[in-house]
Tab-separated table of C-alpha atoms in Angstrom:
chain	number	residue	atom	x	y	z
A	1	MET	CA	-105.017	-13.908	-36.921
A	2	GLY	CA	-107.736	-11.607	-36.763
A	3	ILE	CA	-107.608	-7.877	-36.620
A	4	PRO	CA	-110.514	-9.229	-35.535
A	5	LEU	CA	-107.715	-12.694	-34.558
A	6	ALA	CA	-94.035	-8.578	-29.663
A	7	VAL	CA	-89.803	-8.794	-30.021
A	8	MET	CA	-89.386	-10.763	-26.786
A	9	ALA	CA	-86.038	-12.425	-26.403
A	10	GLY	CA	-86.749	-14.331	-23.219
A	11	GLY	CA	-89.521	-15.464	-20.936
A	12	MET	CA	-90.990	-18.037	-23.311
A	13	SER	CA	-92.444	-21.077	-21.664
A	14	SER	CA	-91.544	-24.575	-22.759
A	15	ALA	CA	-95.021	-24.901	-24.236
A	16	SER	CA	-94.460	-21.849	-26.379
A	17	ALA	CA	-91.114	-23.106	-27.541
A	18	GLN	CA	-92.789	-26.204	-28.872
A	19	GLY	CA	-94.331	-24.324	-31.798
A	20	ALA	CA	-97.844	-24.823	-33.131
A	21	ASP	CA	-97.712	-27.782	-35.429
A	22	GLY	CA	-97.722	-30.393	-32.711
A	23	ASP	CA	-95.008	-32.639	-34.121
A	24	SER	CA	-91.238	-32.730	-34.298
A	25	VAL	CA	-90.978	-33.194	-38.057
A	26	ASP	CA	-89.456	-30.183	-39.801
A	27	ARG	CA	-91.908	-29.634	-42.648
A	28	GLY	CA	-90.476	-26.288	-43.711
A	29	PRO	CA	-91.525	-22.758	-42.749
A	30	ILE	CA	-94.436	-22.431	-45.206
A	31	ALA	CA	-96.064	-25.703	-44.120
A	32	ARG	CA	-95.501	-24.878	-40.442
A	33	GLY	CA	-96.831	-21.386	-41.060
A	34	GLU	CA	-99.994	-22.786	-42.614
A	35	TYR	CA	-100.654	-24.672	-39.396
A	36	ILE	CA	-100.263	-21.492	-37.350
A	37	PHE	CA	-102.490	-19.698	-39.844
A	38	ASN	CA	-105.215	-22.298	-39.307
A	39	ALA	CA	-104.780	-22.393	-35.530
A	40	ALA	CA	-105.222	-18.610	-35.407
A	41	ASP	CA	-108.195	-18.609	-37.833
A	42	CYS	CA	-106.667	-15.810	-39.894
A	43	LEU	CA	-108.910	-16.713	-42.819
A	44	GLY	CA	-112.136	-16.008	-40.976
A	45	CYS	CA	-111.300	-12.466	-39.958
A	46	HIS	CA	-109.351	-11.334	-43.009
A	47	THR	CA	-111.709	-12.527	-45.742
A	48	MET	CA	-115.129	-11.094	-46.543
A	49	PRO	CA	-117.793	-13.807	-46.268
A	50	LYS	CA	-119.192	-15.395	-49.432
A	51	ASN	CA	-117.447	-13.516	-52.255
A	52	GLY	CA	-114.524	-11.694	-50.683
A	53	GLN	CA	-110.979	-11.934	-52.018
A	54	ARG	CA	-109.002	-14.330	-49.837
A	55	LEU	CA	-107.129	-12.475	-47.063
A	56	ALA	CA	-107.771	-9.082	-48.674
A	57	GLY	CA	-109.610	-7.814	-45.584
A	58	GLY	CA	-112.663	-5.614	-45.451
A	59	ARG	CA	-114.696	-7.729	-43.046
A	60	ALA	CA	-116.743	-5.603	-40.651
A	61	LEU	CA	-116.284	-6.335	-36.958
A	62	LYS	CA	-119.001	-4.676	-34.907
A	63	THR	CA	-118.062	-3.838	-31.322
A	64	PRO	CA	-119.528	-1.675	-28.530
A	65	PHE	CA	-116.995	0.980	-29.593
A	66	GLY	CA	-117.859	1.064	-33.290
A	67	THR	CA	-117.214	-0.927	-36.440
A	68	PHE	CA	-113.704	-1.969	-37.376
A	69	TYR	CA	-112.691	-3.353	-40.773
A	70	THR	CA	-110.014	-6.013	-41.058
A	71	PRO	CA	-106.943	-5.245	-43.182
A	72	ASN	CA	-105.453	-6.775	-46.274
A	73	ILE	CA	-102.765	-9.283	-45.209
A	74	THR	CA	-101.856	-10.559	-48.674
A	75	PRO	CA	-98.302	-9.904	-49.915
A	76	ASP	CA	-99.423	-7.035	-52.153
A	77	ARG	CA	-96.769	-4.357	-51.699
A	78	GLU	CA	-99.094	-1.366	-52.048
A	79	THR	CA	-102.230	-2.378	-50.143
A	80	GLY	CA	-101.155	-5.446	-48.151
A	81	ILE	CA	-98.125	-6.459	-46.098
A	82	GLY	CA	-95.794	-7.335	-48.981
A	83	GLY	CA	-93.307	-4.684	-47.968
A	84	TRP	CA	-93.052	-5.826	-44.364
A	85	THR	CA	-89.893	-7.354	-42.954
A	86	ASP	CA	-89.939	-10.217	-40.463
A	87	ARG	CA	-89.179	-7.649	-37.777
A	88	ASP	CA	-92.172	-5.533	-38.847
A	89	PHE	CA	-94.425	-8.573	-38.692
A	90	ILE	CA	-93.222	-9.713	-35.284
A	91	ARG	CA	-93.582	-6.193	-33.929
A	92	ALA	CA	-97.173	-5.995	-35.164
A	93	LEU	CA	-98.244	-9.241	-33.511
A	94	ARG	CA	-96.141	-8.874	-30.402
A	95	GLU	CA	-96.291	-5.146	-29.702
A	96	GLY	CA	-99.421	-4.072	-31.580
A	97	ARG	CA	-97.579	-1.540	-33.714
A	98	SER	CA	-97.353	-0.973	-37.452
A	99	PRO	CA	-94.022	-0.687	-39.308
A	100	ASN	CA	-94.151	3.102	-38.862
A	101	GLY	CA	-94.785	2.766	-35.129
A	102	THR	CA	-98.514	3.547	-35.107
A	103	ALA	CA	-100.406	1.604	-32.450
A	104	TYR	CA	-103.118	-0.834	-33.542
A	105	PHE	CA	-106.577	-0.966	-32.019
A	106	PRO	CA	-106.950	-3.991	-29.713
A	107	VAL	CA	-109.694	-5.465	-31.872
A	108	PHE	CA	-106.568	-6.989	-33.423
A	109	PRO	CA	-105.865	-9.666	-30.784
A	110	TYR	CA	-102.186	-8.895	-30.349
A	111	THR	CA	-102.719	-9.161	-26.597
A	112	SER	CA	-102.885	-12.927	-27.254
A	113	PHE	CA	-100.567	-13.168	-30.260
A	114	THR	CA	-97.825	-11.529	-28.192
A	115	HIS	CA	-97.338	-14.972	-26.588
A	116	LEU	CA	-96.551	-16.705	-29.905
A	117	THR	CA	-92.946	-17.782	-30.332
A	118	ASP	CA	-90.628	-15.964	-32.710
A	119	GLN	CA	-90.358	-19.144	-34.772
A	120	ASP	CA	-94.119	-19.458	-35.125
A	121	LEU	CA	-94.379	-15.805	-36.129
A	122	ARG	CA	-91.652	-16.138	-38.759
A	123	ASP	CA	-93.288	-19.293	-40.118
A	124	LEU	CA	-96.667	-17.564	-40.266
A	125	LYS	CA	-95.160	-14.701	-42.246
A	126	ALA	CA	-93.489	-17.186	-44.622
A	127	TYR	CA	-96.901	-18.725	-45.319
A	128	LEU	CA	-98.568	-15.349	-45.869
A	129	ASP	CA	-95.739	-14.266	-48.162
A	130	ALA	CA	-96.424	-17.353	-50.313
A	131	GLN	CA	-100.098	-16.458	-50.886
A	132	PRO	CA	-101.379	-14.646	-53.992
A	133	PRO	CA	-101.192	-10.851	-53.634
A	134	VAL	CA	-104.484	-8.976	-53.902
A	135	SER	CA	-104.690	-5.250	-54.554
A	136	GLN	CA	-107.447	-3.996	-52.274
A	137	ARG	CA	-107.163	-0.945	-50.064
A	138	ASN	CA	-108.190	-1.086	-46.432
A	139	LYS	CA	-111.467	0.455	-45.360
A	140	PRO	CA	-111.355	3.154	-42.664
A	141	HIS	CA	-112.811	2.207	-39.308
A	142	GLU	CA	-116.120	3.702	-38.195
A	143	VAL	CA	-115.396	4.473	-34.549
A	144	SER	CA	-116.616	7.518	-32.647
A	145	PRO	CA	-114.387	9.669	-30.408
A	146	PRO	CA	-112.720	9.111	-28.046
A	147	PHE	CA	-112.454	5.416	-28.963
A	148	GLY	CA	-111.169	6.209	-32.442
A	149	TRP	CA	-108.308	8.411	-31.207
A	150	ARG	CA	-105.129	6.486	-31.985
A	151	PHE	CA	-102.943	8.761	-29.901
A	152	LEU	CA	-104.542	7.240	-26.791
A	153	LEU	CA	-103.631	3.668	-27.759
A	154	PRO	CA	-100.059	3.684	-26.338
A	155	VAL	CA	-101.620	4.435	-22.938
A	156	TRP	CA	-104.029	1.524	-23.386
A	157	GLN	CA	-101.147	-0.761	-24.332
A	158	ALA	CA	-99.118	0.342	-21.306
A	159	LEU	CA	-102.060	-0.619	-19.101
A	160	PHE	CA	-103.183	-3.870	-20.702
A	161	LEU	CA	-100.569	-5.368	-23.041
A	162	ASP	CA	-98.522	-8.013	-21.214
A	163	LYS	CA	-95.427	-8.927	-23.247
A	164	ASP	CA	-93.779	-11.014	-20.520
A	165	GLY	CA	-94.912	-14.320	-22.009
A	166	LEU	CA	-97.005	-17.108	-20.577
A	167	PRO	CA	-95.875	-17.802	-16.989
A	168	GLU	CA	-93.963	-20.971	-16.268
A	169	GLU	CA	-96.137	-23.605	-14.629
A	170	THR	CA	-94.504	-26.308	-12.525
A	171	GLY	CA	-96.051	-29.739	-12.247
A	172	ARG	CA	-97.802	-29.541	-15.622
A	173	ASP	CA	-97.194	-32.006	-18.420
A	174	GLU	CA	-96.429	-31.143	-22.028
A	175	ARG	CA	-100.003	-31.776	-23.184
A	176	TRP	CA	-101.319	-29.207	-20.717
A	177	LYS	CA	-98.685	-26.696	-21.803
A	178	ARG	CA	-99.525	-27.336	-25.420
A	179	GLY	CA	-103.217	-26.794	-24.732
A	180	ARG	CA	-102.545	-23.554	-22.907
A	181	TYR	CA	-100.419	-22.294	-25.802
A	182	LEU	CA	-103.152	-23.067	-28.320
A	183	VAL	CA	-105.941	-21.558	-26.198
A	184	GLN	CA	-104.179	-18.482	-24.867
A	185	ALA	CA	-101.827	-17.618	-27.727
A	186	ALA	CA	-102.471	-19.139	-31.155
A	187	GLY	CA	-106.227	-19.682	-30.851
A	188	HIS	CA	-106.759	-16.498	-28.769
A	189	CYS	CA	-109.942	-18.064	-27.355
A	190	GLY	CA	-110.118	-15.606	-24.476
A	191	GLU	CA	-110.546	-12.674	-26.840
A	192	CYS	CA	-114.093	-13.805	-27.669
A	193	HIS	CA	-114.997	-16.023	-24.708
A	194	SER	CA	-114.204	-13.482	-21.976
A	195	PRO	CA	-115.951	-10.293	-20.854
A	196	ARG	CA	-114.180	-6.961	-21.297
A	197	ASN	CA	-113.936	-3.875	-19.130
A	198	PHE	CA	-115.188	-0.428	-20.106
A	199	LEU	CA	-111.935	0.241	-21.979
A	200	GLY	CA	-112.209	-2.907	-24.073
A	201	ALA	CA	-109.553	-4.966	-22.285
A	202	VAL	CA	-110.161	-8.633	-21.511
A	203	ASP	CA	-111.153	-9.199	-17.886
A	204	HIS	CA	-108.544	-11.754	-16.839
A	205	ASN	CA	-110.403	-12.454	-13.610
A	206	ARG	CA	-113.249	-13.791	-15.759
A	207	MET	CA	-111.147	-15.433	-18.459
A	208	LEU	CA	-113.201	-17.795	-20.662
A	209	ALA	CA	-116.367	-17.156	-18.618
A	210	GLY	CA	-118.278	-15.998	-21.683
A	211	SER	CA	-119.372	-12.579	-22.843
A	212	PRO	CA	-122.807	-11.062	-23.486
A	213	THR	CA	-121.350	-8.816	-26.199
A	214	GLY	CA	-118.999	-10.870	-28.320
A	215	PRO	CA	-118.206	-10.467	-32.025
A	216	GLU	CA	-121.077	-8.924	-33.996
A	217	GLY	CA	-122.715	-8.090	-30.661
A	218	LYS	CA	-123.744	-11.692	-30.039
A	219	ALA	CA	-123.356	-13.551	-26.758
A	220	VAL	CA	-120.439	-15.979	-26.495
A	221	PRO	CA	-120.674	-18.961	-24.113
A	222	ASN	CA	-118.776	-19.794	-20.967
A	223	ILE	CA	-116.151	-22.478	-21.691
A	224	THR	CA	-114.765	-22.881	-18.183
A	225	PRO	CA	-115.435	-26.200	-16.372
A	226	ASP	CA	-118.263	-24.733	-14.320
A	227	PRO	CA	-120.879	-27.536	-14.273
A	228	GLU	CA	-123.895	-25.221	-14.559
A	229	LYS	CA	-122.805	-22.233	-16.643
A	230	GLY	CA	-119.843	-23.719	-18.483
A	231	ILE	CA	-118.772	-27.037	-19.970
A	232	GLY	CA	-117.983	-28.817	-16.717
A	233	LYS	CA	-120.344	-31.692	-17.546
A	234	TRP	CA	-118.705	-32.306	-20.924
A	235	SER	CA	-116.143	-35.064	-21.317
A	236	GLU	CA	-112.822	-34.406	-23.030
A	237	GLY	CA	-114.084	-36.480	-25.934
A	238	GLU	CA	-117.168	-34.285	-26.307
A	239	VAL	CA	-115.013	-31.164	-26.361
A	240	THR	CA	-112.679	-32.597	-28.991
A	241	PHE	CA	-115.648	-33.768	-31.082
A	242	LEU	CA	-117.044	-30.240	-31.112
A	243	LEU	CA	-113.651	-28.881	-32.173
A	244	GLU	CA	-113.508	-31.456	-34.973
A	245	ILE	CA	-117.007	-31.297	-36.473
A	246	GLY	CA	-118.903	-28.663	-34.464
A	247	MET	CA	-121.393	-31.005	-32.778
A	248	GLN	CA	-122.348	-30.425	-29.150
A	249	PRO	CA	-123.178	-33.207	-26.650
A	250	ASP	CA	-126.922	-32.674	-27.199
A	251	GLY	CA	-126.529	-33.333	-30.925
A	252	ASP	CA	-126.979	-29.717	-31.959
A	253	PHE	CA	-124.316	-28.006	-34.066
A	254	VAL	CA	-122.615	-24.715	-33.279
A	255	GLY	CA	-123.608	-21.736	-35.373
A	256	ASP	CA	-122.487	-18.252	-36.309
A	257	GLY	CA	-118.887	-17.407	-35.420
A	258	MET	CA	-118.017	-20.730	-33.790
A	259	ARG	CA	-119.111	-22.590	-36.900
A	260	GLU	CA	-116.533	-20.589	-38.849
A	261	VAL	CA	-113.893	-21.307	-36.223
A	262	VAL	CA	-114.507	-25.044	-36.525
A	263	GLU	CA	-114.479	-24.950	-40.333
A	264	ASN	CA	-111.432	-22.703	-40.710
A	265	SER	CA	-109.410	-23.588	-37.646
A	266	THR	CA	-110.020	-26.319	-35.085
A	267	SER	CA	-111.056	-29.008	-37.584
A	268	LYS	CA	-107.666	-28.539	-39.245
A	269	LEU	CA	-105.660	-29.143	-36.079
A	270	THR	CA	-104.206	-32.531	-35.267
A	271	ALA	CA	-106.234	-34.828	-33.040
A	272	GLU	CA	-103.481	-34.482	-30.439
A	273	ASP	CA	-103.826	-30.700	-30.416
A	274	ARG	CA	-107.601	-30.827	-30.078
A	275	ALA	CA	-107.151	-33.211	-27.143
A	276	ALA	CA	-104.605	-30.828	-25.606
A	277	ILE	CA	-107.091	-27.972	-25.827
A	278	ALA	CA	-109.781	-30.079	-24.151
A	279	ALA	CA	-107.407	-31.178	-21.397
A	280	TYR	CA	-106.335	-27.608	-20.697
A	281	LEU	CA	-109.902	-26.248	-20.589
A	282	ARG	CA	-110.778	-28.793	-17.885
A	283	THR	CA	-108.130	-27.250	-15.604
A	284	VAL	CA	-108.977	-23.542	-15.822
A	285	PRO	CA	-110.888	-22.022	-12.885
A	286	PRO	CA	-114.634	-22.817	-13.122
A	287	LEU	CA	-116.548	-19.568	-13.301
A	288	GLY	CA	-120.304	-19.110	-13.159
A	289	ARG	CA	-121.734	-15.858	-14.466
Protein backbone atom coordinates (compact mmCIF):
# COMPACT_ATOMS: atom_id res chain seq x y z
CA MET A 1 0.00 0.00 0.00
CA GLY A 2 2.75 2.26 0.13
CA ILE A 3 2.83 5.74 1.50
CA PRO A 4 5.33 5.02 -0.67
CA LEU A 5 2.17 2.14 -2.25
CA ALA A 6 -11.98 7.41 -1.81
CA VAL A 7 -16.02 6.94 -0.59
CA MET A 8 -17.29 6.40 -4.15
CA ALA A 9 -20.73 4.92 -4.36
CA GLY A 10 -20.88 4.46 -8.11
CA GLY A 11 -18.77 4.41 -11.23
CA MET A 12 -16.97 1.16 -10.47
CA SER A 13 -16.12 -0.93 -13.47
CA SER A 14 -16.97 -4.60 -13.66
CA ALA A 15 -13.28 -5.38 -13.28
CA SER A 16 -13.15 -3.44 -10.05
CA ALA A 17 -16.22 -5.17 -8.73
CA GLN A 18 -14.48 -8.48 -9.15
CA GLY A 19 -12.20 -7.87 -6.17
CA ALA A 20 -8.52 -8.74 -6.00
CA ASP A 21 -8.32 -12.37 -5.08
CA GLY A 22 -9.09 -13.69 -8.53
CA ASP A 23 -11.55 -16.40 -7.53
CA SER A 24 -15.18 -16.67 -6.53
CA VAL A 25 -14.61 -18.60 -3.31
CA ASP A 26 -15.51 -16.58 -0.22
CA ARG A 27 -12.45 -17.12 1.96
CA GLY A 28 -13.38 -14.52 4.55
CA PRO A 29 -12.36 -10.87 4.84
CA ILE A 30 -8.95 -11.45 6.48
CA ALA A 31 -7.82 -13.97 3.85
CA ARG A 32 -9.15 -11.77 1.03
CA GLY A 33 -7.50 -8.77 2.65
CA GLU A 34 -4.16 -10.57 2.74
CA TYR A 35 -4.36 -11.00 -1.02
CA ILE A 36 -5.00 -7.28 -1.49
CA PHE A 37 -2.16 -6.55 0.91
CA ASN A 38 0.20 -8.64 -1.22
CA ALA A 39 -1.08 -7.24 -4.52
CA ALA A 40 -0.44 -3.71 -3.24
CA ASP A 41 3.00 -4.57 -1.78
CA CYS A 42 2.16 -2.87 1.51
CA LEU A 43 4.94 -4.79 3.24
CA GLY A 44 7.70 -3.30 1.13
CA CYS A 45 6.89 0.32 1.81
CA HIS A 46 5.75 0.09 5.42
CA THR A 47 8.58 -2.02 6.84
CA MET A 48 12.18 -0.91 7.32
CA PRO A 49 14.54 -3.20 5.39
CA LYS A 50 16.51 -5.87 7.25
CA ASN A 51 15.57 -5.32 10.91
CA GLY A 52 12.49 -3.12 10.90
CA GLN A 53 9.33 -3.99 12.82
CA ARG A 54 6.76 -5.38 10.40
CA LEU A 55 4.43 -2.64 9.10
CA ALA A 56 5.64 -0.15 11.71
CA GLY A 57 6.81 2.30 9.04
CA GLY A 58 9.88 4.47 9.07
CA ARG A 59 11.18 3.55 5.63
CA ALA A 60 12.77 6.52 3.86
CA LEU A 61 11.44 7.30 0.39
CA LYS A 62 13.72 9.72 -1.41
CA THR A 63 12.05 11.88 -4.05
CA PRO A 64 12.99 15.02 -6.03
CA PHE A 65 10.93 16.95 -3.45
CA GLY A 66 12.61 15.59 -0.33
CA THR A 67 12.57 12.49 1.84
CA PHE A 68 9.30 11.05 3.08
CA TYR A 69 9.00 8.40 5.79
CA THR A 70 6.29 5.76 5.62
CA PRO A 71 3.84 5.52 8.53
CA ASN A 72 2.99 2.85 11.02
CA ILE A 73 -0.02 0.88 9.72
CA THR A 74 -0.21 -1.69 12.51
CA PRO A 75 -3.34 -1.70 14.69
CA ASP A 76 -1.56 0.08 17.55
CA ARG A 77 -4.07 2.63 18.82
CA GLU A 78 -1.55 5.31 19.76
CA THR A 79 1.01 5.24 16.94
CA GLY A 80 -0.68 3.18 14.21
CA ILE A 81 -4.15 2.97 12.69
CA GLY A 82 -5.83 0.94 15.46
CA GLY A 83 -8.30 3.70 16.17
CA TRP A 84 -9.44 4.07 12.58
CA THR A 85 -12.92 3.13 11.46
CA ASP A 86 -13.62 1.49 8.11
CA ARG A 87 -14.81 4.89 6.90
CA ASP A 88 -11.52 6.50 7.99
CA PHE A 89 -9.56 3.85 6.13
CA ILE A 90 -11.57 4.11 2.93
CA ARG A 91 -11.30 7.89 3.03
CA ALA A 92 -7.52 7.70 3.37
CA LEU A 93 -7.06 5.41 0.37
CA ARG A 94 -9.78 6.92 -1.76
CA GLU A 95 -9.56 10.62 -0.95
CA GLY A 96 -6.02 10.96 0.42
CA ARG A 97 -7.17 12.38 3.74
CA SER A 98 -6.51 11.41 7.34
CA PRO A 99 -9.31 10.82 9.87
CA ASN A 100 -9.05 14.48 10.94
CA GLY A 101 -9.30 15.67 7.34
CA THR A 102 -5.63 16.52 6.76
CA ALA A 103 -4.51 15.85 3.19
CA TYR A 104 -1.78 13.27 2.57
CA PHE A 105 1.23 13.87 0.36
CA PRO A 106 0.88 12.02 -2.96
CA VAL A 107 3.94 9.90 -2.26
CA PHE A 108 1.16 7.78 -0.75
CA PRO A 109 -0.29 6.35 -3.99
CA TYR A 110 -3.92 7.11 -3.22
CA THR A 111 -4.27 8.38 -6.79
CA SER A 112 -4.19 4.67 -7.72
CA PHE A 113 -5.78 3.18 -4.60
CA THR A 114 -8.81 5.41 -5.16
CA HIS A 115 -9.87 2.87 -7.83
CA LEU A 116 -9.99 -0.06 -5.37
CA THR A 117 -13.47 -1.33 -4.58
CA ASP A 118 -15.07 -0.68 -1.21
CA GLN A 119 -15.07 -4.43 -0.56
CA ASP A 120 -11.35 -4.73 -1.25
CA LEU A 121 -10.64 -1.77 1.02
CA ARG A 122 -12.72 -3.21 3.86
CA ASP A 123 -11.02 -6.59 3.45
CA LEU A 124 -7.59 -4.95 3.48
CA LYS A 125 -8.43 -3.16 6.72
CA ALA A 126 -9.67 -6.44 8.24
CA TYR A 127 -6.30 -8.02 7.46
CA LEU A 128 -4.34 -5.08 8.89
CA ASP A 129 -6.50 -5.09 12.02
CA ALA A 130 -5.55 -8.75 12.56
CA GLN A 131 -1.79 -8.04 12.56
CA PRO A 132 0.27 -7.57 15.74
CA PRO A 133 0.25 -3.95 16.96
CA VAL A 134 3.63 -2.23 17.17
CA SER A 135 4.21 0.93 19.17
CA GLN A 136 6.46 3.08 16.99
CA ARG A 137 5.88 6.74 16.29
CA ASN A 138 6.05 8.09 12.76
CA LYS A 139 9.09 10.04 11.65
CA PRO A 140 8.54 13.58 10.34
CA HIS A 141 9.14 14.09 6.65
CA GLU A 142 12.20 16.01 5.48
CA VAL A 143 10.72 18.14 2.70
CA SER A 144 11.67 21.73 1.93
CA PRO A 145 9.13 24.52 1.30
CA PRO A 146 6.94 24.89 -0.64
CA PHE A 147 6.66 21.13 -1.21
CA GLY A 148 6.24 20.43 2.49
CA TRP A 149 3.32 22.85 2.92
CA ARG A 150 0.29 20.67 3.60
CA PHE A 151 -2.17 23.51 3.15
CA LEU A 152 -1.41 23.40 -0.59
CA LEU A 153 -2.30 19.71 -0.92
CA PRO A 154 -6.10 20.18 -1.35
CA VAL A 155 -5.30 22.26 -4.44
CA TRP A 156 -3.04 19.49 -5.75
CA GLN A 157 -5.77 16.93 -5.13
CA ALA A 158 -8.36 19.08 -6.92
CA LEU A 159 -6.06 19.17 -9.94
CA PHE A 160 -4.81 15.58 -10.06
CA LEU A 161 -6.92 13.20 -7.96
CA ASP A 162 -9.49 11.43 -10.15
CA LYS A 163 -12.10 9.68 -7.98
CA ASP A 164 -14.45 8.80 -10.84
CA GLY A 165 -13.22 5.21 -11.08
CA LEU A 166 -11.68 3.29 -13.94
CA PRO A 167 -13.64 4.04 -17.14
CA GLU A 168 -15.86 1.36 -18.58
CA GLU A 169 -14.28 -0.34 -21.58
CA THR A 170 -16.51 -2.04 -24.14
CA GLY A 171 -15.29 -5.02 -26.09
CA ARG A 172 -12.81 -6.12 -23.42
CA ASP A 173 -12.93 -9.51 -21.76
CA GLU A 174 -12.80 -10.18 -18.03
CA ARG A 175 -9.11 -11.10 -18.08
CA TRP A 176 -8.22 -7.72 -19.57
CA LYS A 177 -10.38 -5.94 -17.01
CA ARG A 178 -8.79 -7.93 -14.23
CA GLY A 179 -5.32 -7.04 -15.49
CA ARG A 180 -6.18 -3.37 -15.69
CA TYR A 181 -7.51 -3.43 -12.12
CA LEU A 182 -4.34 -5.05 -10.82
CA VAL A 183 -2.01 -2.73 -12.76
CA GLN A 184 -3.83 0.56 -12.33
CA ALA A 185 -5.41 0.14 -8.90
CA ALA A 186 -4.11 -2.59 -6.59
CA GLY A 187 -0.56 -2.85 -7.95
CA HIS A 188 -0.31 0.92 -8.68
CA CYS A 189 2.36 0.14 -11.29
CA GLY A 190 2.04 3.55 -12.92
CA GLU A 191 3.18 5.31 -9.77
CA CYS A 192 6.74 4.06 -10.30
CA HIS A 193 6.81 3.23 -14.02
CA SER A 194 5.58 6.62 -15.26
CA PRO A 195 7.23 10.05 -15.41
CA ARG A 196 5.82 12.87 -13.30
CA ASN A 197 5.29 16.55 -13.96
CA PHE A 198 6.94 19.37 -12.02
CA LEU A 199 4.25 19.13 -9.34
CA GLY A 200 4.79 15.42 -8.78
CA ALA A 201 1.67 14.16 -10.56
CA VAL A 202 1.85 11.12 -12.83
CA ASP A 203 1.96 12.07 -16.51
CA HIS A 204 -0.97 10.06 -17.84
CA ASN A 205 0.06 10.76 -21.42
CA ARG A 206 3.23 8.77 -20.69
CA MET A 207 1.69 6.13 -18.45
CA LEU A 208 4.04 3.15 -17.89
CA ALA A 209 6.69 4.65 -20.20
CA GLY A 210 9.32 4.56 -17.46
CA SER A 211 10.86 7.27 -15.34
CA PRO A 212 14.44 8.52 -14.97
CA THR A 213 13.78 9.46 -11.33
CA GLY A 214 11.84 6.65 -9.71
CA PRO A 215 11.93 5.53 -6.07
CA GLU A 216 15.27 6.25 -4.37
CA GLY A 217 16.16 8.40 -7.39
CA LYS A 218 16.79 5.37 -9.60
CA ALA A 219 15.55 4.96 -13.16
CA VAL A 220 12.51 2.74 -13.67
CA PRO A 221 12.01 0.95 -17.02
CA ASN A 222 9.40 1.38 -19.70
CA ILE A 223 6.84 -1.46 -19.50
CA THR A 224 4.68 -0.48 -22.46
CA PRO A 225 4.71 -2.78 -25.53
CA ASP A 226 7.09 -0.53 -27.44
CA PRO A 227 9.44 -3.00 -29.19
CA GLU A 228 12.58 -0.89 -28.73
CA LYS A 229 12.18 0.99 -25.45
CA GLY A 230 9.63 -1.20 -23.70
CA ILE A 231 8.71 -4.87 -23.44
CA GLY A 232 7.10 -5.24 -26.85
CA LYS A 233 9.40 -8.13 -27.79
CA TRP A 234 8.53 -10.09 -24.64
CA SER A 235 5.95 -12.85 -24.78
CA GLU A 236 3.15 -13.04 -22.23
CA GLY A 237 4.90 -16.05 -20.75
CA GLU A 238 8.12 -14.09 -20.28
CA VAL A 239 6.24 -11.32 -18.50
CA THR A 240 4.47 -13.75 -16.18
CA PHE A 241 7.76 -15.56 -15.47
CA LEU A 242 9.34 -12.29 -14.38
CA LEU A 243 6.37 -11.57 -12.12
CA GLU A 244 6.70 -15.05 -10.60
CA ILE A 245 10.45 -15.38 -10.02
CA GLY A 246 12.01 -12.11 -11.21
CA MET A 247 13.90 -13.51 -14.21
CA GLN A 248 14.05 -11.51 -17.43
CA PRO A 249 14.11 -13.04 -20.94
CA ASP A 250 17.91 -12.65 -21.11
CA GLY A 251 18.33 -14.74 -17.97
CA ASP A 252 19.23 -11.82 -15.73
CA PHE A 253 17.22 -11.17 -12.57
CA VAL A 254 15.60 -7.90 -11.58
CA GLY A 255 17.23 -5.96 -8.77
CA ASP A 256 16.57 -3.18 -6.31
CA GLY A 257 12.92 -2.16 -5.93
CA MET A 258 11.50 -4.59 -8.49
CA ARG A 259 13.15 -7.50 -6.71
CA GLU A 260 11.21 -6.52 -3.59
CA VAL A 261 8.00 -6.22 -5.59
CA VAL A 262 8.43 -9.75 -6.93
CA GLU A 263 9.27 -11.18 -3.50
CA ASN A 264 6.54 -9.36 -1.58
CA SER A 265 3.82 -9.02 -4.18
CA THR A 266 3.66 -10.49 -7.67
CA SER A 267 5.06 -13.92 -6.75
CA LYS A 268 2.17 -14.26 -4.30
CA LEU A 269 -0.53 -13.62 -6.89
CA THR A 270 -2.34 -16.45 -8.60
CA ALA A 271 -1.02 -17.61 -11.96
CA GLU A 272 -4.26 -16.35 -13.50
CA ASP A 273 -3.69 -12.86 -12.11
CA ARG A 274 -0.11 -12.72 -13.34
CA ALA A 275 -1.36 -13.76 -16.78
CA ALA A 276 -4.03 -11.04 -16.62
CA ILE A 277 -1.38 -8.43 -15.88
CA ALA A 278 0.72 -9.61 -18.82
CA ALA A 279 -2.28 -9.60 -21.16
CA TYR A 280 -3.25 -6.09 -20.13
CA LEU A 281 0.28 -4.68 -20.52
CA ARG A 282 0.36 -5.91 -24.13
CA THR A 283 -2.63 -3.68 -24.93
CA VAL A 284 -1.53 -0.34 -23.48
CA PRO A 285 -0.24 2.28 -25.94
CA PRO A 286 3.41 1.58 -26.91
CA LEU A 287 5.52 4.55 -25.92
CA GLY A 288 9.16 5.15 -26.74
CA ARG A 289 11.06 7.66 -24.63
